[in-house]
mmCIF file of C-alpha atoms and ligand atoms in Angstrom:
data_model
loop_
_atom_site.group_PDB
_atom_site.id
_atom_site.type_symbol
_atom_site.label_atom_id
_atom_site.label_comp_id
_atom_site.label_asym_id
_atom_site.label_seq_id
_atom_site.Cartn_x
_atom_site.Cartn_y
_atom_site.Cartn_z
ATOM 1 C CA MET A 1 108.650 117.793 85.754
ATOM 2 C CA ARG A 2 111.280 115.654 84.003
ATOM 3 C CA GLU A 3 113.728 116.522 86.867
ATOM 4 C CA GLN A 4 111.093 115.497 89.341
ATOM 5 C CA ASP A 5 110.514 112.195 87.597
ATOM 6 C CA ASP A 6 114.284 111.532 87.639
ATOM 7 C CA LEU A 7 114.428 112.227 91.390
ATOM 8 C CA MET A 8 111.427 109.998 92.025
ATOM 9 C CA ARG A 9 113.050 107.169 90.062
ATOM 10 C CA ARG A 10 116.239 107.328 92.173
ATOM 11 C CA GLY A 11 117.021 104.103 93.972
ATOM 12 C CA ILE A 12 114.846 101.933 91.815
ATOM 13 C CA GLY A 13 117.821 99.678 91.438
ATOM 14 C CA MET A 14 117.880 98.827 95.086
ATOM 15 C CA THR A 15 114.158 98.170 95.417
ATOM 16 C CA SER A 16 112.838 96.703 92.221
ATOM 17 C CA GLN A 17 110.106 98.277 90.223
ATOM 18 C CA ARG A 18 108.278 94.937 90.603
ATOM 19 C CA THR A 19 108.224 95.258 94.381
ATOM 20 C CA ARG A 20 106.668 98.693 94.015
ATOM 21 C CA GLU A 21 104.088 97.481 91.491
ATOM 22 C CA ARG A 22 103.085 94.674 93.899
ATOM 23 C CA LEU A 23 102.384 97.323 96.541
ATOM 24 C CA ILE A 24 100.196 99.282 94.168
ATOM 25 C CA GLN A 25 98.358 96.133 93.201
ATOM 26 C CA ARG A 26 97.725 95.308 96.817
ATOM 27 C CA LEU A 27 96.427 98.792 97.604
ATOM 28 C CA SER A 28 93.946 98.612 94.792
ATOM 29 C CA GLU A 29 92.826 95.179 95.924
ATOM 30 C CA GLU A 30 92.268 96.634 99.348
ATOM 31 C CA GLY A 31 89.957 99.292 97.871
ATOM 32 C CA VAL A 32 92.104 102.311 97.081
ATOM 33 C CA SER A 33 90.749 103.521 93.755
ATOM 34 C CA ASN A 34 91.807 107.138 93.270
ATOM 35 C CA PRO A 35 94.235 106.887 90.291
ATOM 36 C CA LYS A 36 96.149 110.018 91.293
ATOM 37 C CA VAL A 37 96.779 108.651 94.795
ATOM 38 C CA LEU A 38 97.987 105.314 93.366
ATOM 39 C CA GLU A 39 100.235 107.005 90.853
ATOM 40 C CA VAL A 40 101.801 109.274 93.515
ATOM 41 C CA ILE A 41 102.468 106.271 95.774
ATOM 42 C CA ARG A 42 103.986 104.395 92.787
ATOM 43 C CA ARG A 43 106.425 107.210 92.026
ATOM 44 C CA THR A 44 107.451 108.181 95.591
ATOM 45 C CA PRO A 45 110.561 106.375 96.925
ATOM 46 C CA ARG A 46 109.378 105.158 100.365
ATOM 47 C CA HIS A 47 112.769 103.611 101.021
ATOM 48 C CA LEU A 48 114.287 107.105 101.368
ATOM 49 C CA PHE A 49 111.984 107.699 104.368
ATOM 50 C CA VAL A 50 113.230 104.809 106.521
ATOM 51 C CA ASP A 51 116.689 103.747 107.847
ATOM 52 C CA GLU A 52 118.937 102.082 105.352
ATOM 53 C CA ALA A 53 118.723 98.881 107.331
ATOM 54 C CA LEU A 54 114.952 98.750 106.675
ATOM 55 C CA ALA A 55 115.013 99.969 103.096
ATOM 56 C CA HIS A 56 114.437 96.459 101.734
ATOM 57 C CA ARG A 57 111.070 96.386 103.538
ATOM 58 C CA ALA A 58 109.918 99.851 102.468
ATOM 59 C CA TYR A 59 107.456 98.535 99.831
ATOM 60 C CA GLU A 60 105.717 96.087 102.166
ATOM 61 C CA ASP A 61 102.293 97.318 103.277
ATOM 62 C CA THR A 62 103.389 97.792 106.832
ATOM 63 C CA ALA A 63 104.299 100.492 109.353
ATOM 64 C CA LEU A 64 108.059 100.527 110.233
ATOM 65 C CA PRO A 65 109.967 102.149 113.060
ATOM 66 C CA ILE A 66 111.531 105.545 112.490
ATOM 67 C CA GLY A 67 113.057 106.120 115.975
ATOM 68 C CA HIS A 68 111.665 108.029 119.027
ATOM 69 C CA ASN A 69 109.096 105.281 119.428
ATOM 70 C CA GLN A 70 107.350 106.487 116.244
ATOM 71 C CA THR A 71 106.466 104.735 112.989
ATOM 72 C CA ILE A 72 106.142 105.589 109.287
ATOM 73 C CA SER A 73 102.499 104.917 108.525
ATOM 74 C CA GLN A 74 101.428 101.846 106.648
ATOM 75 C CA PRO A 75 101.055 102.640 102.871
ATOM 76 C CA TYR A 76 97.451 101.504 102.880
ATOM 77 C CA MET A 77 96.601 104.051 105.604
ATOM 78 C CA VAL A 78 98.453 106.802 103.784
ATOM 79 C CA ALA A 79 96.585 106.023 100.597
ATOM 80 C CA HIS A 80 93.233 105.623 102.293
ATOM 81 C CA MET A 81 93.468 108.825 104.321
ATOM 82 C CA SER A 82 94.626 110.826 101.237
ATOM 83 C CA GLU A 83 91.811 109.401 99.166
ATOM 84 C CA VAL A 84 89.167 110.315 101.814
ATOM 85 C CA LEU A 85 90.631 113.818 102.052
ATOM 86 C CA LEU A 86 90.364 114.271 98.273
ATOM 87 C CA GLN A 87 86.997 112.550 97.797
ATOM 88 C CA ASP A 88 85.096 115.793 97.166
ATOM 89 C CA GLY A 89 87.624 117.268 94.727
ATOM 90 C CA PRO A 90 91.039 118.965 94.725
ATOM 91 C CA LEU A 91 92.231 120.771 97.827
ATOM 92 C CA ASP A 92 94.266 123.968 98.148
ATOM 93 C CA LYS A 93 95.522 124.245 101.750
ATOM 94 C CA VAL A 94 96.037 121.074 103.800
ATOM 95 C CA MET A 95 97.416 120.873 107.358
ATOM 96 C CA GLU A 96 99.100 117.690 108.496
ATOM 97 C CA ILE A 97 99.581 116.905 112.141
ATOM 98 C CA GLY A 98 102.521 114.433 112.767
ATOM 99 C CA THR A 99 105.119 114.925 110.061
ATOM 100 C CA GLY A 100 107.151 111.911 111.338
ATOM 101 C CA SER A 101 109.294 110.600 108.453
ATOM 102 C CA GLY A 102 107.653 113.018 106.000
ATOM 103 C CA TYR A 103 106.319 110.234 103.814
ATOM 104 C CA GLN A 104 102.626 111.196 104.118
ATOM 105 C CA THR A 105 103.761 114.816 103.667
ATOM 106 C CA ALA A 106 105.521 113.928 100.425
ATOM 107 C CA ILE A 107 102.410 112.098 99.121
ATOM 108 C CA LEU A 108 100.130 115.070 100.022
ATOM 109 C CA ALA A 109 102.539 117.585 98.461
ATOM 110 C CA GLN A 110 101.975 115.925 95.140
ATOM 111 C CA LEU A 111 98.161 115.855 95.496
ATOM 112 C CA VAL A 112 97.297 119.320 96.891
ATOM 113 C CA GLU A 113 98.425 122.901 96.342
ATOM 114 C CA ARG A 114 100.099 123.542 99.677
ATOM 115 C CA VAL A 115 100.901 121.478 102.796
ATOM 116 C CA PHE A 116 101.351 122.818 106.334
ATOM 117 C CA SER A 117 102.982 120.139 108.433
ATOM 118 C CA VAL A 118 103.276 120.216 112.245
ATOM 119 C CA GLU A 119 105.488 117.879 114.318
ATOM 120 C CA ARG A 120 106.426 117.861 117.993
ATOM 121 C CA ILE A 121 109.781 116.062 117.686
ATOM 122 C CA LYS A 122 112.334 118.408 116.162
ATOM 123 C CA SER A 123 114.887 115.867 114.978
ATOM 124 C CA LEU A 124 112.247 113.908 113.043
ATOM 125 C CA GLN A 125 110.960 117.040 111.394
ATOM 126 C CA ASP A 126 114.520 118.174 110.475
ATOM 127 C CA ARG A 127 115.169 114.847 108.742
ATOM 128 C CA ALA A 128 111.729 114.999 107.004
ATOM 129 C CA LYS A 129 112.554 118.471 105.698
ATOM 130 C CA GLU A 130 115.779 117.242 104.150
ATOM 131 C CA ARG A 131 114.051 114.422 102.422
ATOM 132 C CA LEU A 132 111.431 116.715 100.883
ATOM 133 C CA VAL A 133 114.114 119.085 99.571
ATOM 134 C CA GLU A 134 115.962 116.141 98.170
ATOM 135 C CA LEU A 135 112.802 115.169 96.252
ATOM 136 C CA ASN A 136 112.324 118.736 95.107
ATOM 137 C CA LEU A 137 108.898 119.017 96.845
ATOM 138 C CA ARG A 138 108.767 122.683 97.708
ATOM 139 C CA ASN A 139 105.114 123.423 98.403
ATOM 140 C CA VAL A 140 105.440 122.386 102.037
ATOM 141 C CA VAL A 141 106.044 124.485 105.123
ATOM 142 C CA PHE A 142 106.903 123.021 108.554
ATOM 143 C CA ARG A 143 106.123 124.016 112.085
ATOM 144 C CA TRP A 144 107.821 122.509 115.134
ATOM 145 C CA GLY A 145 105.083 122.552 117.839
ATOM 146 C CA ASP A 146 102.027 120.943 119.461
ATOM 147 C CA GLY A 147 99.721 119.859 116.703
ATOM 148 C CA CYS A 148 96.776 119.749 119.136
ATOM 149 C CA GLU A 149 96.829 123.502 118.718
ATOM 150 C CA GLY A 150 97.037 123.295 114.909
ATOM 151 C CA TRP A 151 98.599 126.266 113.171
ATOM 152 C CA PRO A 152 96.100 129.128 113.814
ATOM 153 C CA ALA A 153 98.131 131.904 112.147
ATOM 154 C CA LEU A 154 97.694 130.286 108.708
ATOM 155 C CA ALA A 155 94.147 128.957 109.156
ATOM 156 C CA PRO A 156 91.679 128.078 107.759
ATOM 157 C CA TYR A 157 92.485 124.837 105.937
ATOM 158 C CA ASN A 158 90.463 122.985 103.327
ATOM 159 C CA GLY A 159 91.796 119.713 104.688
ATOM 160 C CA ILE A 160 93.411 118.527 107.935
ATOM 161 C CA ILE A 161 94.938 115.108 108.378
ATOM 162 C CA VAL A 162 96.130 113.742 111.747
ATOM 163 C CA THR A 163 98.532 110.798 111.747
ATOM 164 C CA ALA A 164 98.537 110.096 115.540
ATOM 165 C CA VAL A 165 95.577 109.077 117.672
ATOM 166 C CA ALA A 166 93.749 111.584 119.903
ATOM 167 C CA SER A 167 91.496 110.672 122.856
ATOM 168 C CA GLU A 168 89.039 113.209 121.493
ATOM 169 C CA VAL A 169 89.068 115.614 118.475
ATOM 170 C CA PRO A 170 90.981 118.749 119.463
ATOM 171 C CA GLN A 171 88.733 121.786 119.285
ATOM 172 C CA ALA A 172 91.481 123.904 117.743
ATOM 173 C CA LEU A 173 91.465 121.648 114.645
ATOM 174 C CA LEU A 174 87.716 122.027 114.252
ATOM 175 C CA ASP A 175 88.093 125.758 114.598
ATOM 176 C CA GLN A 176 90.700 125.856 111.820
ATOM 177 C CA LEU A 177 88.671 124.031 109.239
ATOM 178 C CA ALA A 178 87.373 126.192 106.338
ATOM 179 C CA PRO A 179 83.699 125.955 105.398
ATOM 180 C CA GLY A 180 83.322 122.613 103.531
ATOM 181 C CA GLY A 181 86.729 121.610 104.947
ATOM 182 C CA ARG A 182 87.521 117.953 105.746
ATOM 183 C CA LEU A 183 89.333 116.545 108.816
ATOM 184 C CA VAL A 184 90.567 112.948 108.809
ATOM 185 C CA ILE A 185 91.576 111.842 112.315
ATOM 186 C CA PRO A 186 91.944 108.657 114.327
ATOM 187 C CA VAL A 187 90.223 108.889 117.721
ATOM 188 C CA GLY A 188 90.256 106.501 120.670
ATOM 189 C CA PRO A 189 92.369 105.034 123.486
ATOM 190 C CA ALA A 190 96.112 104.627 122.876
ATOM 191 C CA GLY A 191 97.149 100.983 122.334
ATOM 192 C CA GLU A 192 93.554 99.837 121.814
ATOM 193 C CA VAL A 193 91.140 99.783 118.883
ATOM 194 C CA GLN A 194 90.592 103.264 117.562
ATOM 195 C CA GLN A 195 88.218 104.744 114.945
ATOM 196 C CA LEU A 196 89.231 106.703 111.934
ATOM 197 C CA LEU A 197 86.812 109.592 111.530
ATOM 198 C CA LEU A 198 85.950 112.007 108.721
ATOM 199 C CA ILE A 199 84.604 115.289 109.989
ATOM 200 C CA VAL A 200 83.260 117.848 107.499
ATOM 201 C CA ARG A 201 82.447 121.436 108.358
ATOM 202 C CA GLU A 202 78.983 122.210 107.059
ATOM 203 C CA GLU A 203 77.225 125.553 107.026
ATOM 204 C CA HIS A 204 75.748 124.866 110.505
ATOM 205 C CA GLY A 205 78.035 122.533 112.429
ATOM 206 C CA PHE A 206 79.948 119.382 111.615
ATOM 207 C CA THR A 207 79.087 115.924 110.211
ATOM 208 C CA ARG A 208 81.055 112.893 111.390
ATOM 209 C CA THR A 209 81.524 109.601 109.590
ATOM 210 C CA VAL A 210 83.183 106.581 111.087
ATOM 211 C CA LEU A 211 85.495 105.048 108.492
ATOM 212 C CA GLY A 212 86.682 101.981 110.404
ATOM 213 C CA SER A 213 89.029 100.589 113.023
ATOM 214 C CA VAL A 214 92.672 101.678 112.957
ATOM 215 C CA ARG A 215 95.823 101.647 115.163
ATOM 216 C CA PHE A 216 98.017 104.728 115.476
ATOM 217 C CA VAL A 217 100.686 105.926 117.887
ATOM 218 C CA PRO A 218 99.295 108.523 120.378
ATOM 219 C CA LEU A 219 99.129 112.274 119.853
ATOM 220 C CA VAL A 220 101.210 113.715 122.765
ATOM 221 C CA ASN A 221 100.950 117.209 124.075
ATOM 222 C CA GLY A 222 103.878 119.671 123.863
ATOM 223 C CA PRO A 223 106.936 119.937 121.564
ATOM 224 C CA ILE A 224 110.325 118.377 122.415
ATOM 225 C CA ALA A 225 113.818 118.928 120.912
HETATM 226 N N1 SAH B 1 102.812 110.414 108.917
HETATM 227 C C1 SAH B 1 103.962 109.964 109.636
HETATM 228 C C2 SAH B 1 103.468 109.288 110.865
HETATM 229 C C3 SAH B 1 104.429 109.443 111.983
HETATM 230 S S1 SAH B 1 103.856 108.702 113.487
HETATM 231 C C4 SAH B 1 104.795 109.066 108.769
HETATM 232 O O1 SAH B 1 104.223 108.347 107.947
HETATM 233 O O2 SAH B 1 106.042 109.014 108.920
HETATM 234 C C5 SAH B 1 102.998 110.064 114.263
HETATM 235 C C6 SAH B 1 103.791 111.354 114.420
HETATM 236 O O3 SAH B 1 102.981 112.285 115.133
HETATM 237 C C7 SAH B 1 105.077 111.202 115.162
HETATM 238 O O4 SAH B 1 106.147 111.743 114.424
HETATM 239 C C8 SAH B 1 104.852 111.999 116.461
HETATM 240 O O5 SAH B 1 105.983 112.612 116.973
HETATM 241 C C9 SAH B 1 103.835 113.008 115.961
HETATM 242 N N2 SAH B 1 103.056 113.674 117.042
HETATM 243 C C10 SAH B 1 102.519 113.066 118.161
HETATM 244 N N3 SAH B 1 101.910 114.000 118.884
HETATM 245 C C11 SAH B 1 102.037 115.185 118.219
HETATM 246 C C12 SAH B 1 101.545 116.463 118.510
HETATM 247 N N4 SAH B 1 100.817 116.786 119.564
HETATM 248 N N5 SAH B 1 101.848 117.422 117.585
HETATM 249 C C13 SAH B 1 102.579 117.177 116.499
HETATM 250 N N6 SAH B 1 103.050 115.973 116.180
HETATM 251 C C14 SAH B 1 102.768 114.959 117.066
#
């Protein structure tokens, strides 16, 4: 744990602790209230998940480019989605669709038992893997593939989080939810206003809650190198 803390503190010199505290302050003002989520965001060095040239903006509450026309999600969205996922108590197995930079993956890895992360762009995933090893977060396994299909071999999952927008909820993800399992997913047209949904698998069917308007990059079919 001490080693982990040391790793997490790395680079504090380059982005001051005050800047990080301001971000936490802002997230709580915006309604994030789960203390574990806030603490994990406080200790996770987001600047290691973006290009060096953008590191000075890493603690702003904003999405930033990570190459391949993709973005690292806004900290508020990462916090909010994690909080919604954990709202009913701790989770064991969580699948993430859209590893991207690996930032949301790193946050989840510190909040749940095991993370299964699927990404279609190989080079993004390779870089994300390196970052998680660097931070000594070892309860994550990665799959290069089409997240619309989920990861059926290791299903079911107690939680599924999708960090790209789908035109409709992929059936495979619903199929891979455990009883009582929670799916947090943005749905809607690419480039326009989209809705963040919470879908819970009940004994007989699913309940859906609309959590609000969001903007995500699109979920695209098929893996690429
Ligand atoms: N959570 C990431 C967000 C990255 S943006 C972060 O904070 O860095 C969305 C990611 O979803 C991109 O990396 C994109 O390549 C990935 N993606 C899009 N369609 C996908 C699909 N069908 N399967 C898996 N990943 C997909």
